[in-house]
Coordinates of C-alpha atoms in Angstrom, one line a residue:
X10 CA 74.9 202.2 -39.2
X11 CA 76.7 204.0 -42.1
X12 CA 79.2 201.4 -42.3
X13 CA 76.4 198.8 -42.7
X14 CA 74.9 200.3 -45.2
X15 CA 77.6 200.5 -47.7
X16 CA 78.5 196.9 -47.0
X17 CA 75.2 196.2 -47.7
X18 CA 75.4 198.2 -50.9
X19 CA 79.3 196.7 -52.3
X20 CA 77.7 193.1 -51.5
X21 CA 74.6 193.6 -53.7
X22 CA 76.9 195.0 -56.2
X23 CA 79.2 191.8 -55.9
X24 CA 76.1 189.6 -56.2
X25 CA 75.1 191.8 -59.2
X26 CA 78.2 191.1 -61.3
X27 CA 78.2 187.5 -60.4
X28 CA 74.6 187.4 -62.4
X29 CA 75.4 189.2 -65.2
X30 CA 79.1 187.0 -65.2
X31 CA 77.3 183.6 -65.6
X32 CA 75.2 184.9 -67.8
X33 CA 78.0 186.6 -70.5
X34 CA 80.0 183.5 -70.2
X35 CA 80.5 181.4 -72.5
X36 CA 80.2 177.1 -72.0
X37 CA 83.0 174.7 -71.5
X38 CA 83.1 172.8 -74.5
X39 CA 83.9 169.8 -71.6
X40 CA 80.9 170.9 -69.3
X41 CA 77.8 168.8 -68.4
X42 CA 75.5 171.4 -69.7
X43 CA 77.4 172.1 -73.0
X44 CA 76.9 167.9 -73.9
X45 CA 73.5 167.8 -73.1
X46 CA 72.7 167.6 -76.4
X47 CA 74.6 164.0 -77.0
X48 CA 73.4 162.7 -73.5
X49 CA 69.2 163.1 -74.4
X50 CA 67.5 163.2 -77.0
X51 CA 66.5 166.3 -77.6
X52 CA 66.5 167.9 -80.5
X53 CA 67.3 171.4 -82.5
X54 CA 63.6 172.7 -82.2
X55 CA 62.1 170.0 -79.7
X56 CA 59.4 168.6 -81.7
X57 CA 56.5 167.8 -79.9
X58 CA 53.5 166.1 -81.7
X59 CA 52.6 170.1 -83.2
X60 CA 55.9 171.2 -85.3
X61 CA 56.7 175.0 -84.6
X62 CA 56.1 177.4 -87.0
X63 CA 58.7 177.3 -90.3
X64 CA 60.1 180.9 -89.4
X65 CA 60.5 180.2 -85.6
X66 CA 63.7 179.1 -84.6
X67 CA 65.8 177.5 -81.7
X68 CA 65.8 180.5 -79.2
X69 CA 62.2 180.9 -79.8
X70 CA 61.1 177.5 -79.3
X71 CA 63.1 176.6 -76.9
X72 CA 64.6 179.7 -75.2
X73 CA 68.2 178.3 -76.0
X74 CA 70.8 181.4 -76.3
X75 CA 73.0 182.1 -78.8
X76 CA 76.2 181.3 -77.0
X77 CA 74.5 177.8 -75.7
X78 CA 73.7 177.3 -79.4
X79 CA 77.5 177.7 -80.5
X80 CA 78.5 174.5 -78.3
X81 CA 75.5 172.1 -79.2
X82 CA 75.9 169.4 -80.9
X83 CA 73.6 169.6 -84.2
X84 CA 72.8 166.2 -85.8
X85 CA 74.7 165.0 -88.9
X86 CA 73.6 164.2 -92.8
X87 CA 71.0 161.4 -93.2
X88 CA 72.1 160.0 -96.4
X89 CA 71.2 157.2 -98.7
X90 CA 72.8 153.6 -100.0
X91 CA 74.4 155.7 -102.5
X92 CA 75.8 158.6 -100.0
X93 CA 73.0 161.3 -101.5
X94 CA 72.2 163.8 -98.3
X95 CA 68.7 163.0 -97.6
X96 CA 68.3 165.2 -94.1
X97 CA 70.1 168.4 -93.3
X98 CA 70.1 171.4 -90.7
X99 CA 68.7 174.2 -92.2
X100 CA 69.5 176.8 -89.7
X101 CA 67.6 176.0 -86.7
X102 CA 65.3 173.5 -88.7
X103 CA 66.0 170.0 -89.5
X104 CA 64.7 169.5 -93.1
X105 CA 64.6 166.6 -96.0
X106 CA 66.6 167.6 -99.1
X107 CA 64.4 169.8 -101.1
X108 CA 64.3 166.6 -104.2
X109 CA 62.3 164.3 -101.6
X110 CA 60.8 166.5 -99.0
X111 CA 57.4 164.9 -100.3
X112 CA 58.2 161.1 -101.3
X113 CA 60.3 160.8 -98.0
X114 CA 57.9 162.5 -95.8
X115 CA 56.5 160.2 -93.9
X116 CA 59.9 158.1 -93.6
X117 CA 61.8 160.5 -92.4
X118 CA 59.9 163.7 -90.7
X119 CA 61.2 164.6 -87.4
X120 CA 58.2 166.3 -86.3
X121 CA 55.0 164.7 -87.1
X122 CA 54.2 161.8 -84.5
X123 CA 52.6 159.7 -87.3
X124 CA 56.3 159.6 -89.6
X125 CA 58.4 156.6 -88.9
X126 CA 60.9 159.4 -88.6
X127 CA 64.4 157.6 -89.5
X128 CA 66.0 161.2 -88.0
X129 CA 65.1 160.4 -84.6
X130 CA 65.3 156.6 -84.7
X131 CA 68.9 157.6 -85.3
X132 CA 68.9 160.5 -83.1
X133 CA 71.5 159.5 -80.5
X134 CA 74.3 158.5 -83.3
X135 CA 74.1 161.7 -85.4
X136 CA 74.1 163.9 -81.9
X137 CA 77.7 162.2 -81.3
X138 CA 80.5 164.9 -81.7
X139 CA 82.3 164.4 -85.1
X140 CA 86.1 163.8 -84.2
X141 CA 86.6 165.9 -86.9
X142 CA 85.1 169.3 -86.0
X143 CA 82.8 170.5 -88.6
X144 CA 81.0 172.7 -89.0
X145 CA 77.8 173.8 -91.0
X146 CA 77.0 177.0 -92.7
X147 CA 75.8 178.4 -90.1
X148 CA 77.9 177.7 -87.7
X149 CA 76.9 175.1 -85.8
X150 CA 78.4 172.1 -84.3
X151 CA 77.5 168.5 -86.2
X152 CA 77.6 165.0 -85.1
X153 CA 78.5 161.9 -87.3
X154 CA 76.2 160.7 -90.3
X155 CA 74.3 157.8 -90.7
X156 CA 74.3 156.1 -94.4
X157 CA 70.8 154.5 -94.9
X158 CA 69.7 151.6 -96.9
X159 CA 67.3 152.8 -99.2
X160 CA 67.7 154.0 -102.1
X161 CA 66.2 157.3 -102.8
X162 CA 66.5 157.9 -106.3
X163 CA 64.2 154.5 -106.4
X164 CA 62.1 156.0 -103.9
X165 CA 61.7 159.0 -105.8
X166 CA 60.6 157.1 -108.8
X167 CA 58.3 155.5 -107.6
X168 CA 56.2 157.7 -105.4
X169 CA 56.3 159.6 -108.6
X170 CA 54.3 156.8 -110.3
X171 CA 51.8 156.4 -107.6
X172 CA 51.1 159.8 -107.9
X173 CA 51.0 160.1 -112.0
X174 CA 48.6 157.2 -111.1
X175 CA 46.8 157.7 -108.3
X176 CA 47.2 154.7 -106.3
X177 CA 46.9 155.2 -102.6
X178 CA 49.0 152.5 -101.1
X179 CA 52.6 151.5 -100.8
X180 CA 55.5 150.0 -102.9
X181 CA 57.9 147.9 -100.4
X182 CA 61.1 146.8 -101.5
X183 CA 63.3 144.5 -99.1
X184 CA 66.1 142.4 -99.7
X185 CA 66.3 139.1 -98.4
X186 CA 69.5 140.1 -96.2
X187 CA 67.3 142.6 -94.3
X188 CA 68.0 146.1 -96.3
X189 CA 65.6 148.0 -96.6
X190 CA 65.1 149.5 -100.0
X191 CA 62.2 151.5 -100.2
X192 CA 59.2 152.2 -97.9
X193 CA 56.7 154.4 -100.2
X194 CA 53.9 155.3 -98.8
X195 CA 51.1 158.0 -101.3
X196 CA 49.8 160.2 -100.6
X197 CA 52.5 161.7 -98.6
X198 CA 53.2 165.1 -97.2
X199 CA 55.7 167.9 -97.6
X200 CA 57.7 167.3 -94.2
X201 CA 59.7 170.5 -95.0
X202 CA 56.2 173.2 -94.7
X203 CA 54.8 174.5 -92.6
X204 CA 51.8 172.5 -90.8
X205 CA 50.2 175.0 -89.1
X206 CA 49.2 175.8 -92.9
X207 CA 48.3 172.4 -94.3
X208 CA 45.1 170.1 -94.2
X209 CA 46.7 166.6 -93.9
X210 CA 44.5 163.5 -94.2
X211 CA 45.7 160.5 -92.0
X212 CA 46.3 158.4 -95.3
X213 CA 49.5 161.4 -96.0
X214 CA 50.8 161.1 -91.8
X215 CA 51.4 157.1 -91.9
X216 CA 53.3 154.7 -93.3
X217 CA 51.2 152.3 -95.5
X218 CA 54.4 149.9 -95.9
X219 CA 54.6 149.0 -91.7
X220 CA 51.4 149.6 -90.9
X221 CA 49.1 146.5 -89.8
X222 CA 46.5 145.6 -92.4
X223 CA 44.6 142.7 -93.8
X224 CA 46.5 140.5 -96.3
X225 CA 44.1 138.5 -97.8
X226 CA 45.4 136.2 -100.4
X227 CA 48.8 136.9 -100.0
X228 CA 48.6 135.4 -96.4
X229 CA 48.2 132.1 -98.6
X230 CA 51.6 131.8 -98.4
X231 CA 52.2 131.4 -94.7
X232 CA 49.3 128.9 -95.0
X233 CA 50.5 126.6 -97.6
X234 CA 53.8 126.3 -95.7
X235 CA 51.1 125.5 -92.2
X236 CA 49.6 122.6 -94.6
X237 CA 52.4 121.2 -95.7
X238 CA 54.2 121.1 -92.3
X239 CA 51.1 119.1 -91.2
X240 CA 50.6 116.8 -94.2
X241 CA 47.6 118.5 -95.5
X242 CA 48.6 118.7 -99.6
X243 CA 45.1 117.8 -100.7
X244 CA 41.6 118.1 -100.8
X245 CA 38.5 117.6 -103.0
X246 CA 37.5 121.5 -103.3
X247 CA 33.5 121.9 -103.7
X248 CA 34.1 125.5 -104.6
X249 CA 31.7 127.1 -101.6
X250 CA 31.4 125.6 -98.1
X251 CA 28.1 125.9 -97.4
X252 CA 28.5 125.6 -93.2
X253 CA 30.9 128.3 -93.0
X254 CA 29.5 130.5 -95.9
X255 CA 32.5 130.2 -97.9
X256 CA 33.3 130.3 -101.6
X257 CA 36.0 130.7 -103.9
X258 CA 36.3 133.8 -106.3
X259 CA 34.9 131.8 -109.0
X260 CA 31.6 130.7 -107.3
X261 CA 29.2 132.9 -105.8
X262 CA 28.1 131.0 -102.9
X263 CA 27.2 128.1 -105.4
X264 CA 29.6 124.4 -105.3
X265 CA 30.7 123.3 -108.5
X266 CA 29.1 120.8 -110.3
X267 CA 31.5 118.4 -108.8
X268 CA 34.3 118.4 -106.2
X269 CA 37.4 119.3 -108.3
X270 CA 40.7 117.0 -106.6
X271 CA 43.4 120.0 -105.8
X272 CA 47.0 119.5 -104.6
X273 CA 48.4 121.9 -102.4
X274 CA 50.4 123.5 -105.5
X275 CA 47.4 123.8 -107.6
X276 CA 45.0 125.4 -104.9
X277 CA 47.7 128.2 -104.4
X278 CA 47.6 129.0 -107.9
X279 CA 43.8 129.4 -108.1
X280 CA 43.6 130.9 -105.0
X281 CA 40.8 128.2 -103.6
X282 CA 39.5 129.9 -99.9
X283 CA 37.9 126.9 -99.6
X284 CA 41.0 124.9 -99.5
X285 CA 42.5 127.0 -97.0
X286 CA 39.8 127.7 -95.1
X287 CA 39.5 123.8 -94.4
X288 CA 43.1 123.1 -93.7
X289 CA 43.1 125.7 -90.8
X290 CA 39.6 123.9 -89.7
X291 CA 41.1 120.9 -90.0
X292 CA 44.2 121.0 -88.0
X293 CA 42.8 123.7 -85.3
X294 CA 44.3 126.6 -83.9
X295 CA 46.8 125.3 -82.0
X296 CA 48.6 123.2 -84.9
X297 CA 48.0 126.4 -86.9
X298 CA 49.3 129.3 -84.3
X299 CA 52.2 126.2 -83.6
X300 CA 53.5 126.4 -87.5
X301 CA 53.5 130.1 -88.2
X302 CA 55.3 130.8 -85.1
X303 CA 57.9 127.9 -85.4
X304 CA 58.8 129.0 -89.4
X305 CA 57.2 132.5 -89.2
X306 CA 58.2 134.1 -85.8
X307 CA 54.4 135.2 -86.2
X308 CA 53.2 135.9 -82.7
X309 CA 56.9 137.3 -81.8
X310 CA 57.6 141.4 -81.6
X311 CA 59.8 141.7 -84.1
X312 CA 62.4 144.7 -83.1
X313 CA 64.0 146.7 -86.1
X314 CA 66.3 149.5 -85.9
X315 CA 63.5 151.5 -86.9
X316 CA 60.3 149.9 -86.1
X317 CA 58.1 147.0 -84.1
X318 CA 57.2 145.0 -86.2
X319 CA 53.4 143.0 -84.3
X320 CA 51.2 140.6 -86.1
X321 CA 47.6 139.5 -85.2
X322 CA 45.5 136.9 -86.1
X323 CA 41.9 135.8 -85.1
X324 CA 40.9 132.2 -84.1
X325 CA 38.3 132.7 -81.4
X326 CA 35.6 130.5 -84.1
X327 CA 35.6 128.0 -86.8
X328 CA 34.2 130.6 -88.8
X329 CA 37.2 133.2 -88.1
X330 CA 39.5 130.1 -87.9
X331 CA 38.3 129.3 -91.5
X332 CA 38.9 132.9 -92.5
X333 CA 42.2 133.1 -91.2
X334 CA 43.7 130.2 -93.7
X335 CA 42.5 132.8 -96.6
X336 CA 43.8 135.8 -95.1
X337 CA 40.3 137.5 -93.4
X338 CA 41.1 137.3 -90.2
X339 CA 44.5 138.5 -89.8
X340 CA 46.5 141.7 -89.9
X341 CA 50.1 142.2 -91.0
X342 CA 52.1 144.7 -92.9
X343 CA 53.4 144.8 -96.4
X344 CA 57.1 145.3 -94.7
X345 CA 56.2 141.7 -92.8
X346 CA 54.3 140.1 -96.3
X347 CA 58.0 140.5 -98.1
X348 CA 59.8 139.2 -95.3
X349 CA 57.8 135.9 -95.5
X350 CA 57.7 135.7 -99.2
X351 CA 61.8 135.9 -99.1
X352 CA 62.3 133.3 -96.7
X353 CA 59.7 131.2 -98.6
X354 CA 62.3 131.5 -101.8
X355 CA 65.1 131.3 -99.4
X356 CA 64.6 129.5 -96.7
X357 CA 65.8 132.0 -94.1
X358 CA 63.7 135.3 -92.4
X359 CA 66.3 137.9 -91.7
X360 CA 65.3 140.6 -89.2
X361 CA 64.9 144.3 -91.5
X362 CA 67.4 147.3 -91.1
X363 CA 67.8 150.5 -92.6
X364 CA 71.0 151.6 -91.0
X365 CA 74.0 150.8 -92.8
X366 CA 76.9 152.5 -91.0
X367 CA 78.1 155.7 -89.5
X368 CA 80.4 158.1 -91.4
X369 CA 82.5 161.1 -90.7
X370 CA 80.4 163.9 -91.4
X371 CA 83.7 165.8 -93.2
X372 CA 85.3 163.1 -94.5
X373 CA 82.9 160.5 -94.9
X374 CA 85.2 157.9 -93.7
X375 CA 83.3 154.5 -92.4
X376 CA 83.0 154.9 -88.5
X377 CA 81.6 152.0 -87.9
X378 CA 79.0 149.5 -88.9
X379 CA 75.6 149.7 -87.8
X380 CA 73.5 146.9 -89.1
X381 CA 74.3 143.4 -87.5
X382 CA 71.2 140.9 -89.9
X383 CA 70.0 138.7 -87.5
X384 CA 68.2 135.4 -88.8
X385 CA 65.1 135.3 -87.0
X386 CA 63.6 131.5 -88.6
X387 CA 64.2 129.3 -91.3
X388 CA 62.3 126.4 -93.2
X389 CA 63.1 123.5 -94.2
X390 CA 63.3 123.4 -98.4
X391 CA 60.8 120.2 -98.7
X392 CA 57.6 122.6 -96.8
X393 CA 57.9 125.0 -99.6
X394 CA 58.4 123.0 -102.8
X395 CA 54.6 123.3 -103.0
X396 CA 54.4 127.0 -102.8
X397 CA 57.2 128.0 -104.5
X398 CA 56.0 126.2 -107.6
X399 CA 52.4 127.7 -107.1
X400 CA 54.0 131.1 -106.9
X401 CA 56.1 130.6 -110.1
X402 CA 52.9 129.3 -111.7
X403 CA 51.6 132.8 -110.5
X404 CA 54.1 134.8 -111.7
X405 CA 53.5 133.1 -115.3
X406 CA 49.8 133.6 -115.0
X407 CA 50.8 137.2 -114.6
X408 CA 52.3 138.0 -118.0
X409 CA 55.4 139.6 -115.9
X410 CA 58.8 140.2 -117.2
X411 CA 61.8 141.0 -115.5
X412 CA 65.9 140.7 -116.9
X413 CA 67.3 137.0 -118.4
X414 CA 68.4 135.4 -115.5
X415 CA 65.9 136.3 -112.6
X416 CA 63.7 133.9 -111.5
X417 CA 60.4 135.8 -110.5
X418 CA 57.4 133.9 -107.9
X419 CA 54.0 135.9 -107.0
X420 CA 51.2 136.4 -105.5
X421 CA 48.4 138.1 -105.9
X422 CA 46.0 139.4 -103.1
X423 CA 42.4 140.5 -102.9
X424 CA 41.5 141.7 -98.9
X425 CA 37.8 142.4 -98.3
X426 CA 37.8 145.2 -95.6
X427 CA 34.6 146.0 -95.6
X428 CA 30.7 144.7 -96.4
X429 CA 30.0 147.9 -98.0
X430 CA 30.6 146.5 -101.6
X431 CA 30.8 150.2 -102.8
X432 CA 33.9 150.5 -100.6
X433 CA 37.6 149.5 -102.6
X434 CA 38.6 145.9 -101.9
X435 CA 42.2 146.4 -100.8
X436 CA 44.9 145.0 -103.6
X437 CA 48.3 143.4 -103.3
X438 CA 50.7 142.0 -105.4
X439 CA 54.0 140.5 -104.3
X440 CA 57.2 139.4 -106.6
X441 CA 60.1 137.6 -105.0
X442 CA 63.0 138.5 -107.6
X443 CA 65.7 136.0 -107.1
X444 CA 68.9 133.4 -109.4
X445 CA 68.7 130.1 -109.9
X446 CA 70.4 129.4 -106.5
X447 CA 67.7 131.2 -104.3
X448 CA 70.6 132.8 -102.7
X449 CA 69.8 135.2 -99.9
X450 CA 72.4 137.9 -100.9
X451 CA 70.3 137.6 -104.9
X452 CA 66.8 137.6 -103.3
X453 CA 64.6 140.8 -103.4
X454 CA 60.4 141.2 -102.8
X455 CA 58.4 143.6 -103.8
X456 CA 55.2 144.5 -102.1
X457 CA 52.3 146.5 -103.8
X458 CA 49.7 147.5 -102.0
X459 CA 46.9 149.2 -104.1
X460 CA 43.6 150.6 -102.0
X461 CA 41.6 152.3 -104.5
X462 CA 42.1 150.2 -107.3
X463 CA 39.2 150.4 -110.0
X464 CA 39.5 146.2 -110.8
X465 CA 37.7 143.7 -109.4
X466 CA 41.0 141.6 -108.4
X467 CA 44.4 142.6 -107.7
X468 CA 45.6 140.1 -111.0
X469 CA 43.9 143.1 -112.8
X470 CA 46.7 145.7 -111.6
X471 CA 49.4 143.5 -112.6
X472 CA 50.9 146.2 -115.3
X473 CA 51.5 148.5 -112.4
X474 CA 53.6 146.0 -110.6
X475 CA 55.4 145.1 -114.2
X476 CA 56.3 149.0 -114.2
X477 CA 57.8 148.9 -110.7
X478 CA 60.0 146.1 -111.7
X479 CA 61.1 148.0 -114.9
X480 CA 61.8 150.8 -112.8
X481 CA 63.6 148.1 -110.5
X482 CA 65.8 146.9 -112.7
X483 CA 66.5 150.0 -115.6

């Protein structure tokens, strides 16, 4: 019985040391559980929807150890076109660059579930191991960096403006080749606080520049390329159409004298609803969803390296029908307005991207490439001789000036989003900066998007856009 009972005794022992063992010791480098980290997705403080408090860190959050911490892999740099670190580890947090914590907030932010959050749209890249060890200060482990398209400086800049002039909305910049250049969205938030403390308003947790909202004028664009794919280039405009309770900006609910004869060039440069509203009643929604999917990809999800892009558009009625051809009745993002108005000047709709290329985190090497600009429609040259002349007309109308050399077509947008007429109309302006060639690799857009504006029509916040493409090209 004695001898059982120290048996019993070395074997708890044994047991005892083998605990405390596999605690103490430290991972394989070449383990499963010391790779976790470039196999999932998560991340250094696994955000949730509620980011933890600023001073909390890894172990706290998470219950990681400090010897599991020494072998994970931490993401690397998010930097911009021009190689500036934009995203960093700051100990156990992941934080924007102290310069545009506030203007890249809701591009960026890892945490908050409203941020398009670049950081974890490139998660999985920056997670893999560096082949060239390094290090941060801290200590810990990085993966390879990812070199962005945008340009933050730019970014900066003009977030700055919106601010100075308090102009909720967005400025989007995309090149015709698919980069990315900007996505400003005001107000904004400080990604890097913390938000336990902080009263945000939905306008500061979401991105203006992809979010889904109604274009109104600007969708004239898509609409004049629908008319002229189906031969509809004219039309004797009575200024309100008294059946569908439709007039133009000119005429409040009253028809003009006379019917004034419009070509399809001329009623884009006026804006006429009425015009549009009775070439979409005309041809029917069939012919109408037909054209802006065959040249606009319009009812397609449109995948990015960074986000869906989904467009709707109402035709149940003749009346939403009608409303449709002027832009009430639809919903589409400013990101998706500048990818129509550069393949209206081009010819082409290229598919946008905001990752550029992976780099050694040490070196900054090139890795690899990540973007891969995928054409997603084209049109033919003779369905937007119409439009591009009424958007050159536009541009004139607009007093804008930009460098000797570049070729500038607008359009101007006023979207009526609510009946309450004490309620902000909501404003857009869009420039298509392009050479004399209409070359892709030349071809930029800019979209404004302007929801408090104190003017009756977006033409009335034209010196705003005129400073954004001063600030543009400086």
């Amino acid at each position: 019985m004695k001898k059982q009972v120290i048996f019993a005794a070395i074997l708890a022992a044994l047991l005892l040391a083998s605990v405390v063992f596999a605690v103490a010791r430290p991972k394989d480098e070449n383990s499963e559980s010391s790779t976790e980290a470039e196999t999932t997705d998560e991340t250094e403080t696994t955000p949730t929807d509620t980011q933890p408090a600023s001073g909390e860190t890894a172990a706290e959050t998470t219950g990681t150890s400090a010897i599991e911490d020494a072998d994970r892999i931490y993401r690397g740099f998010l930097m911009d076109c021009n190689y500036t670190i934009l995203m960093e580890n700051q100990d156990t947090m992941r934080c924007i660059t102290e310069k545009y914590k506030t203007s890249l907030g809701n591009v960026l932010d890892s945490y908050h579930s409203q941020s398009i959050s670049l950081d974890k749209s490139f998660e999985k890249v920056l997670r893999i191991k560096n082949e060239k060890a390094f290090r941060s200060d801290n200590g810990h482990l990085m993966g390879e960096s990812v070199v962005l398209t945008l340009d933050a400086e730019l970014q900066n800049n003009l977030y700055t403006y919106l601010e100075q002039n308090n102009i909720v909305g967005s400025v989007t910049i995309l090149d015709a080749d698919g980069k990315v250049r900007t996505l400003v969205s005001y107000p904004s938030y400080n990604a890097n606080a913390d938000y336990s403390e902080m009263n945000l308003s939905p306008d500061a947790t979401y991105n203006a520049c992809v979010s889904p909202a109604c274009p109104g004028s600007t969708f004239k664009m898509l609409s004049a390329v629908v008319g002229a794919a189906n031969g509809f280039t004219e039309f004797d405009d009575p200024g309100y159409l008294e059946a569908l309770d439709i007039s133009n900006w000119d005429c409040n609910r009253k028809a003009y004298d006379k019917p004034i004869h419009r070509t399809l060039r001329e009623a884009f440069r006026v804006s006429s609803n009425c015009f549009f509203a009775e070439l979409f009643y005309e041809l029917g929604a069939d012919k109408v969803s037909d054209a802006l999917d065959k040249y606009f990809c319009y009812s397609q999800s449109i995948a990015c390296d960074f986000v869906t892009i989904n467009n709707n558009i109402k035709l149940d009625s003749n009346a939403d029908l009608s409303r449709a051809g002027f832009g009430q009745r639809n919903n589409i993002s400013p990101l998706y307005i500048a990818m129509c108005a550069n393949e209206i000047v081009t010819g082409q709709m290229t598919v946008p991207y905001v990752g550029e290329k992976v780099v050694d985190t040490r070196t900054l090497e090139d890795i690899q490439a990540l973007a891969n600009p995928q054409t997603l429609c084209t049109i033919p040259s003779e369905l937007t001789e119409a439009v591009k002349g009424g958007m050159s007309d536009v541009a004139a109308d607009l007093k804008l000036t930009v460098p000797e050399g570049i070729q500038l077509y607008c359009k101007t947008g006023t979207a009526e989003i609510s009946d309450d007429d004490s309620k902000n109309d909501l404003h857009y302006i869009v420039a298509t900066c392009t050479n004399a060639e209409s070359s892709v690799e030349k071809t930029k857009t800019v979209v404004l998007q302007y929801a408090n504006s104190p003017n009756q029509y977006a033409s009335g916040d034209a010196k705003h856009l005129q400073a954004i493409l001063n600030m543009l090209y400086q």
